[in-house]
Coordinates of C-alpha atoms in Angstrom, one line a residue:
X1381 CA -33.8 19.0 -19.0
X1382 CA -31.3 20.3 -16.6
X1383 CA -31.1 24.1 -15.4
X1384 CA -34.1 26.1 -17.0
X1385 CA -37.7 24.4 -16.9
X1386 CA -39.4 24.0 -20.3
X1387 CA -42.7 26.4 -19.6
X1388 CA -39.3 29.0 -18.7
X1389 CA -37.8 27.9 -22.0
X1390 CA -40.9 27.8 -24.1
X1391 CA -42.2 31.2 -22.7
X1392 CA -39.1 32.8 -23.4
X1393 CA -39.5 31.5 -27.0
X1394 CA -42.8 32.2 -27.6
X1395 CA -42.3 35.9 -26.4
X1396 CA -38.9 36.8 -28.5
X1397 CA -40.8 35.3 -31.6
X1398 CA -43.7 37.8 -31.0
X1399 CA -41.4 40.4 -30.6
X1400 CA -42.7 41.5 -26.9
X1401 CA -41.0 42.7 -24.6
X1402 CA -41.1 40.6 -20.9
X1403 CA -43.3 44.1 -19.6
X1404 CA -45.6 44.3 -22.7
X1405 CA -46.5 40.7 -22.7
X1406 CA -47.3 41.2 -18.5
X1407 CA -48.8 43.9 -19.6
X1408 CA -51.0 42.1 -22.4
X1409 CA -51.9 39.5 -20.4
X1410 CA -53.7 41.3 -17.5
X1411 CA -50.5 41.1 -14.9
X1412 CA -50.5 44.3 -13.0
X1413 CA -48.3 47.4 -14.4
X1414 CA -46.2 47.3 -11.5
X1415 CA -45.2 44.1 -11.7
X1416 CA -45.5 43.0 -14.9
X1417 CA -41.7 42.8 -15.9
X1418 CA -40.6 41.3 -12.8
X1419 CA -42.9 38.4 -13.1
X1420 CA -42.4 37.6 -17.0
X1421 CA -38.5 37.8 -15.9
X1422 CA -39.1 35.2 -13.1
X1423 CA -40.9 32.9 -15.1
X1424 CA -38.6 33.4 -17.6
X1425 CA -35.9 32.1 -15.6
X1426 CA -37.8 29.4 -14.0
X1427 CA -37.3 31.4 -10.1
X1428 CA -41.2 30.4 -10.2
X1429 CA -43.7 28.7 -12.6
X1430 CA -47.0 30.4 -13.7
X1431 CA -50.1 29.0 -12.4
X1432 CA -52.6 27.5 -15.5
X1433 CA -54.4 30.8 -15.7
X1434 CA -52.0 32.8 -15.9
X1435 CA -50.0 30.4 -18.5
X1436 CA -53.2 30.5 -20.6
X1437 CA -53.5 34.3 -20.5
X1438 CA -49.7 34.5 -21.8
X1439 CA -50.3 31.9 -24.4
X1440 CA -53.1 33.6 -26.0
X1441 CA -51.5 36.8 -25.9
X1442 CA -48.5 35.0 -27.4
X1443 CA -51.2 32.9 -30.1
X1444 CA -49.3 29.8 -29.3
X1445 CA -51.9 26.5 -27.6
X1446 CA -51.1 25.5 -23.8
X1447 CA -49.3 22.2 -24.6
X1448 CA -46.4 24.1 -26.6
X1449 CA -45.6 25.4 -23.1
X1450 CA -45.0 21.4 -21.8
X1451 CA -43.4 19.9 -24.8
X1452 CA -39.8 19.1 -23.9
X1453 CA -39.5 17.7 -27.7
X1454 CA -38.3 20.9 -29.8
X1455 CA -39.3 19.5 -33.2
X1456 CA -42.8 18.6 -31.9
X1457 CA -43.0 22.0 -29.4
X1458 CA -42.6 23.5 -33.7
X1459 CA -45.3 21.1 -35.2
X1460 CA -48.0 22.0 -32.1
X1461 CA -47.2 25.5 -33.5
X1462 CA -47.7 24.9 -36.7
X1463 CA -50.9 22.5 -36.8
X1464 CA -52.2 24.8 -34.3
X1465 CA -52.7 28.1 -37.0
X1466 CA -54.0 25.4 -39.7
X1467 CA -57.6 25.5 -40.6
X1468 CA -60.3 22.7 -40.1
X1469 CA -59.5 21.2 -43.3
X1470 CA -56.1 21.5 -43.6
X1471 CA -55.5 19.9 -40.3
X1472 CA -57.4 16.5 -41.3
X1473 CA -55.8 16.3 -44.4
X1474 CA -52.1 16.8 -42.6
X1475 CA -53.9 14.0 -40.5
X1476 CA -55.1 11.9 -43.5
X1477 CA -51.5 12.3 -45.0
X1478 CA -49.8 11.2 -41.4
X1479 CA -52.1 8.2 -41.0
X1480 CA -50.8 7.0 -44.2
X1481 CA -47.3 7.0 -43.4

């Protein structure tokens, strides 16, 4: 993907469209005060990577599922968005239609 890492990319992403700011969603996801802006902006940039807990903290407090954060794909880093706020139903019958494609 050249340059910026696609958790860094995704992250950045998911935090814009929630309207957070990098020291709010820190904050949010249990990163100490002190620190939490620094750290956000260093994942952000890809300087270092968060480790799986702390990824899953950030995407809960961001309401987007872990494999957004690894999907290089941008129309199919949308659709895990998307299928992931669907209900029980309205997944299988997204399923049901897709299977008949």
């Amino acid at each position: 993907m050249g340059g910026v890492s696609i958790i860094a990319k995704r992250l950045k992403e998911a935090r814009k469209r929630a309207g957070l700011s990098q020291r709010q969603l820190g904050i949010e996801a249990g990163i100490n005060i002190s620190g939490a802006s620094s750290r956000i902006n260093q994942y952000e940039r890809a300087v270092h990577n968060p480790d799986p807990s702390i990824l899953k903290g950030l995407a809960t407090v961001l309401k987007a599922p872990l494999p957004y954060f690894y999907c290089e794909d941008a129309e199919l880093a949308d659709l895990i968005l998307k299928f992931s706020v669907l209900e029980v139903a309205q997944r299988k019958r997204l399923i049901d239609f897709m299977d008949g494609l």
